[in-house]
Amino acid sequence: MDHPSPPPPVAGVLVADAIGRILLLRRPDGRWELPSAPVRAAEVPASAAVRALAEVCGVTAAVLRPVGEFEDGGVAGGGAERARRHVFALSVHAPGALDRLRLPRHATHAWFFTDNLPGLTPDTVRFLRANAPARPHLPRAQWLATTPRSWLCTAAVVTAPDGRLLMVKARVRDPRRPNAGRWNFPGGVLDTHEDAPTGAARELREETGLDRAAGPLLAVLWQHPEPGADHPIVQFFHDFGTADPTAVRLGCPDGEITDWAWLRPDGELDAAAGPARAFAARQALAARASGRTVTASYPPGGAGSGG
């Protein structure tokens, strides 16, 4: 059996500005990355890094300082092969280094502190946090404008007597988004002046018609940013007990939810909702069984906090 060739190594460039922010480029699929290019046959990584700057940014550089190497496994669940990445540094104080930034392959560019990075791969986040400049002390207004942010979300866990989970399917607005058309927990983004139990009860009522108070907090899960979403998700899972699927009448007045289902928390849920939501379901149900709140991150062992 023929085995596919491993991906070629990649040369990337860490460009930091005078206050320590990192230059990142946004790909058409929404994922951010360092200026980079595959290393060609018979090409040394340093030369590939110089070429990458010219090809993807229109920046000419003669000498780059080696920073380090790491293995990048891509996005969890995406099936990407691990690629070796060689990273070099360019000082923006080099005369004219960023006078003319052209982006023939990317949608846009921006500058980020390492504690407020957008949707990079977890391996890239770890490397940059270890090797890029630290955030300096900033005036309060600038500090507030650049502090890290997360999507604060809530989810309602309702099961049938046989253990199946109540899941909902939202109306698809953008089929290009990850998980578009897949099943999800009743839930959503918390309002500005809303705590997690109140938000979970509101979302459950709006999306299913079930009107009941939130029970114990089962899990707090952190999820790495998806392509196109520059912030991680912090989601609070509350227990809403059991309901008899034959006795409840489910509905959504505003039409945002188009279907409801009771799914087994095994392979059926993985296929219908995706690995992240199936992982969340298992964490929440384990917490219900043990009586202890769970904290975890997805992907497990990813760039965010975990427990």
Coordinates of C-alpha atoms in Angstrom, one line a residue:
M1 CA 0.0 0.0 0.0
D2 CA 1.3 3.4 -0.9
H3 CA 1.6 5.9 1.9
P4 CA 1.0 9.6 1.2
S5 CA 4.1 11.8 1.3
P6 CA 4.4 13.9 4.4
P7 CA 3.6 17.6 3.9
P8 CA 6.7 19.8 3.2
P9 CA 8.1 21.9 6.0
V10 CA 6.8 25.4 6.2
A11 CA 8.8 28.6 6.8
G12 CA 7.1 31.4 8.7
V13 CA 8.0 34.9 9.8
L14 CA 7.3 36.4 13.2
V15 CA 7.0 40.2 12.7
A16 CA 6.6 42.2 15.8
D17 CA 6.0 46.0 16.0
A18 CA 7.5 48.5 18.4
I19 CA 5.1 47.6 21.2
G20 CA 5.3 43.8 20.8
R21 CA 2.2 43.1 18.7
I22 CA 2.5 40.2 16.1
L23 CA 1.6 40.6 12.4
L24 CA -1.0 37.9 11.3
L25 CA -2.6 37.4 8.0
R26 CA -6.2 36.2 7.6
R27 CA -6.8 33.4 5.0
P28 CA -10.0 33.3 2.9
D29 CA -11.4 30.5 5.2
G30 CA -11.1 32.8 8.2
R31 CA -8.1 31.2 9.9
W32 CA -5.2 33.4 10.8
E33 CA -1.5 32.6 10.2
L34 CA 2.0 34.0 10.2
P35 CA 3.4 35.1 6.8
S36 CA 4.6 31.7 5.6
A37 CA 5.3 29.5 2.6
P38 CA 6.2 25.8 2.0
V39 CA 9.9 25.1 1.8
R40 CA 10.8 24.0 -1.7
A41 CA 13.1 21.1 -2.6
A42 CA 16.7 22.1 -2.3
E43 CA 15.7 25.3 -0.5
V44 CA 16.8 26.1 3.1
P45 CA 14.1 27.4 5.5
A46 CA 15.7 30.8 5.9
S47 CA 15.5 31.4 2.1
A48 CA 11.9 30.2 2.1
A49 CA 11.0 32.7 4.9
V50 CA 12.5 35.6 2.9
R51 CA 10.5 34.4 -0.1
A52 CA 7.3 34.1 2.0
L53 CA 7.5 37.7 3.0
A54 CA 7.9 38.8 -0.6
E55 CA 5.1 36.6 -1.9
V56 CA 2.4 37.1 0.7
C57 CA 3.2 40.6 2.0
G58 CA 5.2 42.3 -0.7
V59 CA 8.0 42.9 1.9
T60 CA 11.7 42.6 0.9
A61 CA 14.0 41.4 3.6
A62 CA 17.6 40.3 3.4
V63 CA 18.4 38.8 6.8
L64 CA 16.0 37.1 9.2
R65 CA 16.8 35.8 12.7
P66 CA 16.0 32.2 13.6
V67 CA 13.4 31.9 16.4
G68 CA 12.6 28.2 16.6
E69 CA 10.7 25.2 15.2
F70 CA 7.5 23.4 16.1
E71 CA 5.1 20.7 14.8
D72 CA 1.8 22.1 13.7
G73 CA -1.1 19.6 13.7
G74 CA -3.6 22.1 12.3
V75 CA -7.2 22.4 13.6
A76 CA -8.5 19.6 15.8
G77 CA -10.9 17.3 14.0
G78 CA -9.9 18.7 10.6
G79 CA -7.8 15.7 9.5
A80 CA -4.7 17.9 8.7
E81 CA -1.3 16.2 8.7
R82 CA 1.3 17.6 11.0
A83 CA 3.7 19.9 9.4
R84 CA 7.1 21.1 10.6
R85 CA 7.3 24.9 10.8
H86 CA 10.5 26.9 10.9
V87 CA 10.0 30.4 12.3
F88 CA 12.3 33.4 11.7
A89 CA 12.0 37.0 13.1
L90 CA 11.9 40.3 11.2
S91 CA 12.3 43.6 13.1
V92 CA 9.9 46.2 11.8
H93 CA 12.5 48.8 12.6
A94 CA 14.4 47.7 9.5
P95 CA 14.0 50.7 7.1
G96 CA 11.0 50.4 4.9
A97 CA 10.2 46.9 6.1
L98 CA 6.4 47.5 6.1
D99 CA 6.0 50.6 4.0
R100 CA 4.1 48.7 1.3
L101 CA 2.1 45.6 2.5
R102 CA 0.4 43.7 -0.3
L103 CA -1.8 40.7 0.3
P104 CA -2.4 38.7 -2.9
R105 CA -3.4 35.5 -1.0
H106 CA -5.1 36.8 2.2
A107 CA -8.2 38.7 3.0
T108 CA -6.6 41.1 5.5
H109 CA -3.9 41.6 8.1
A110 CA -3.9 42.8 11.7
W111 CA -1.6 43.1 14.8
F112 CA -2.2 41.2 18.0
F113 CA -0.7 40.8 21.5
T114 CA 0.1 37.2 22.4
D115 CA -2.5 37.2 25.2
N116 CA -5.2 38.2 22.7
L117 CA -4.5 36.0 19.6
P118 CA -7.4 35.2 17.2
G119 CA -8.2 31.9 15.4
L120 CA -4.7 30.4 15.0
T121 CA -4.1 26.7 15.4
P122 CA -3.4 25.6 19.0
D123 CA 0.2 24.6 18.2
T124 CA 0.9 28.1 16.7
V125 CA -0.6 29.8 19.8
R126 CA 1.6 27.8 22.1
F127 CA 4.7 28.7 20.0
L128 CA 3.9 32.4 19.9
R129 CA 3.2 32.6 23.6
A130 CA 6.6 31.1 24.3
N131 CA 8.7 33.0 21.8
A132 CA 7.0 36.4 20.9
P133 CA 7.3 39.6 22.9
A134 CA 5.2 39.9 26.0
R135 CA 2.5 42.6 26.3
P136 CA 4.0 45.9 27.7
H137 CA 2.3 48.2 30.2
L138 CA -0.1 50.3 28.3
P139 CA -2.2 53.4 29.0
R140 CA -5.6 52.4 30.4
A141 CA -7.6 53.2 27.3
Q142 CA -5.3 51.2 25.1
W143 CA -5.2 48.3 27.6
L144 CA -9.0 48.2 27.7
A145 CA -9.3 48.2 23.9
T146 CA -6.8 45.3 23.5
T147 CA -7.7 43.0 26.5
P148 CA -8.7 39.4 25.6
R149 CA -12.4 38.7 24.9
S150 CA -14.5 35.5 24.7
W151 CA -17.9 34.6 23.6
L152 CA -19.9 33.9 26.7
C153 CA -22.5 31.2 25.9
T154 CA -25.0 29.0 27.7
A155 CA -26.5 25.6 27.1
A156 CA -29.5 23.7 28.5
V157 CA -29.0 19.9 29.1
V158 CA -32.4 18.1 29.0
T159 CA -32.6 14.3 28.7
A160 CA -35.4 11.8 28.1
P161 CA -35.9 9.1 30.7
D162 CA -33.8 6.7 28.5
G163 CA -30.9 9.1 28.4
R164 CA -31.3 10.7 25.0
L165 CA -30.4 14.4 24.8
L166 CA -32.7 17.1 23.5
M167 CA -31.0 18.9 20.6
V168 CA -32.1 21.6 18.2
K169 CA -31.3 22.6 14.7
A170 CA -31.1 26.3 13.8
R171 CA -32.1 27.9 10.5
V172 CA -29.0 28.0 8.3
R173 CA -28.0 31.6 7.5
D174 CA -24.5 31.0 6.2
P175 CA -23.8 27.5 4.9
R176 CA -20.0 28.3 4.9
R177 CA -19.8 28.5 8.6
P178 CA -18.4 25.5 10.5
N179 CA -21.1 23.2 11.9
A180 CA -23.8 24.9 9.8
G181 CA -26.9 22.7 9.7
R182 CA -25.7 20.5 12.6
W183 CA -27.6 19.7 15.8
N184 CA -26.8 21.8 18.9
F185 CA -27.9 22.2 22.5
P186 CA -30.7 24.7 23.2
G187 CA -28.7 27.7 24.2
G188 CA -26.9 30.8 22.8
V189 CA -24.9 33.9 23.7
L190 CA -25.6 35.5 27.0
D191 CA -27.1 39.0 27.1
T192 CA -24.9 41.8 28.5
H193 CA -26.8 41.9 31.9
E194 CA -27.6 38.2 32.1
D195 CA -26.1 35.5 34.2
A196 CA -25.7 31.9 33.0
P197 CA -28.8 30.3 34.7
T198 CA -31.1 33.0 33.5
G199 CA -29.7 32.9 30.0
A200 CA -30.0 29.1 29.8
A201 CA -33.6 29.2 30.9
R202 CA -34.4 32.0 28.4
E203 CA -32.7 30.2 25.5
L204 CA -34.5 26.9 26.4
R205 CA -37.9 28.7 26.5
E206 CA -37.3 30.6 23.2
E207 CA -35.9 27.6 21.3
T208 CA -38.1 24.8 22.6
G209 CA -41.1 26.2 24.5
L210 CA -40.0 24.4 27.7
D211 CA -40.4 26.8 30.6
R212 CA -38.5 25.7 33.6
A213 CA -35.8 27.0 36.0
A214 CA -32.2 26.1 35.5
G215 CA -30.7 23.4 37.7
P216 CA -27.1 22.9 38.8
L217 CA -24.1 24.1 36.8
L218 CA -22.8 20.9 35.1
A219 CA -19.8 22.1 33.1
V220 CA -17.8 25.1 32.0
L221 CA -16.1 24.4 28.7
W222 CA -13.6 26.5 26.8
Q223 CA -13.4 26.0 23.0
H224 CA -10.6 27.1 20.7
P225 CA -11.7 29.8 18.1
E226 CA -13.2 28.4 14.9
P227 CA -12.2 29.8 11.5
G228 CA -14.0 33.1 11.0
A229 CA -14.6 33.6 14.8
D230 CA -11.6 35.4 16.4
H231 CA -12.5 34.7 20.0
P232 CA -12.8 31.5 22.0
I233 CA -16.1 30.3 23.4
V234 CA -16.7 29.9 27.1
Q235 CA -20.0 27.9 27.6
F236 CA -21.9 27.2 30.8
F237 CA -24.0 24.0 30.8
H238 CA -26.9 23.9 33.2
D239 CA -29.0 20.8 34.1
F240 CA -32.7 21.1 33.3
G241 CA -33.6 17.5 34.2
T242 CA -35.6 15.1 32.2
A243 CA -38.7 15.4 30.0
D244 CA -40.9 12.8 28.4
P245 CA -40.6 13.2 24.6
T246 CA -44.2 11.9 24.1
A247 CA -45.6 14.4 26.5
V248 CA -43.9 17.7 25.6
R249 CA -44.8 19.9 22.7
L250 CA -41.7 21.6 21.3
G251 CA -41.8 24.9 19.3
C252 CA -40.0 28.1 18.5
P253 CA -42.2 31.2 17.9
D254 CA -39.6 33.2 15.9
G255 CA -38.7 30.4 13.5
E256 CA -35.0 30.5 14.4
I257 CA -35.1 26.8 15.3
T258 CA -36.4 24.5 12.5
D259 CA -36.3 21.0 14.1
W260 CA -35.9 19.1 17.4
A261 CA -34.6 15.7 18.1
W262 CA -33.7 13.4 21.1
L263 CA -30.3 11.9 20.3
R264 CA -28.3 9.2 22.0
P265 CA -25.0 10.6 23.6
D266 CA -22.8 8.1 21.6
G267 CA -21.8 7.8 18.0
E268 CA -25.2 9.1 16.9
L269 CA -24.5 12.5 18.6
D270 CA -21.0 12.6 17.2
A271 CA -22.3 12.2 13.6
A272 CA -25.2 14.6 14.1
A273 CA -23.6 17.4 16.1
G274 CA -19.9 17.1 15.5
P275 CA -17.0 16.1 17.8
A276 CA -17.0 19.4 19.9
R277 CA -20.6 19.2 20.9
A278 CA -20.4 15.4 21.5
F279 CA -17.4 16.0 23.8
A280 CA -19.4 18.7 25.6
A281 CA -22.4 16.3 26.0
R282 CA -20.2 13.6 27.6
Q283 CA -18.6 16.1 30.0
A284 CA -22.0 17.4 31.1
L285 CA -23.5 14.0 31.5
A286 CA -20.5 12.8 33.5
A287 CA -20.9 15.8 35.8
R288 CA -24.6 15.0 36.3
A289 CA -23.7 11.5 37.2
S290 CA -20.9 12.5 39.7
G291 CA -22.6 15.5 41.1
R292 CA -19.5 17.6 40.5
T293 CA -19.1 20.5 38.0
V294 CA -16.6 19.8 35.2
T295 CA -14.2 22.2 33.6
A296 CA -12.5 21.3 30.4
S297 CA -11.3 22.6 27.1
Y298 CA -11.9 21.6 23.5
P299 CA -9.8 20.3 21.8
P300 CA -8.6 18.5 24.9
G301 CA -5.2 19.7 25.8
G302 CA -5.6 22.7 23.4
A303 CA -4.3 26.2 23.7
G304 CA -6.8 27.3 26.3
S305 CA -7.3 26.6 29.9
G306 CA -8.5 23.2 30.9
G307 CA -9.3 21.1 33.9

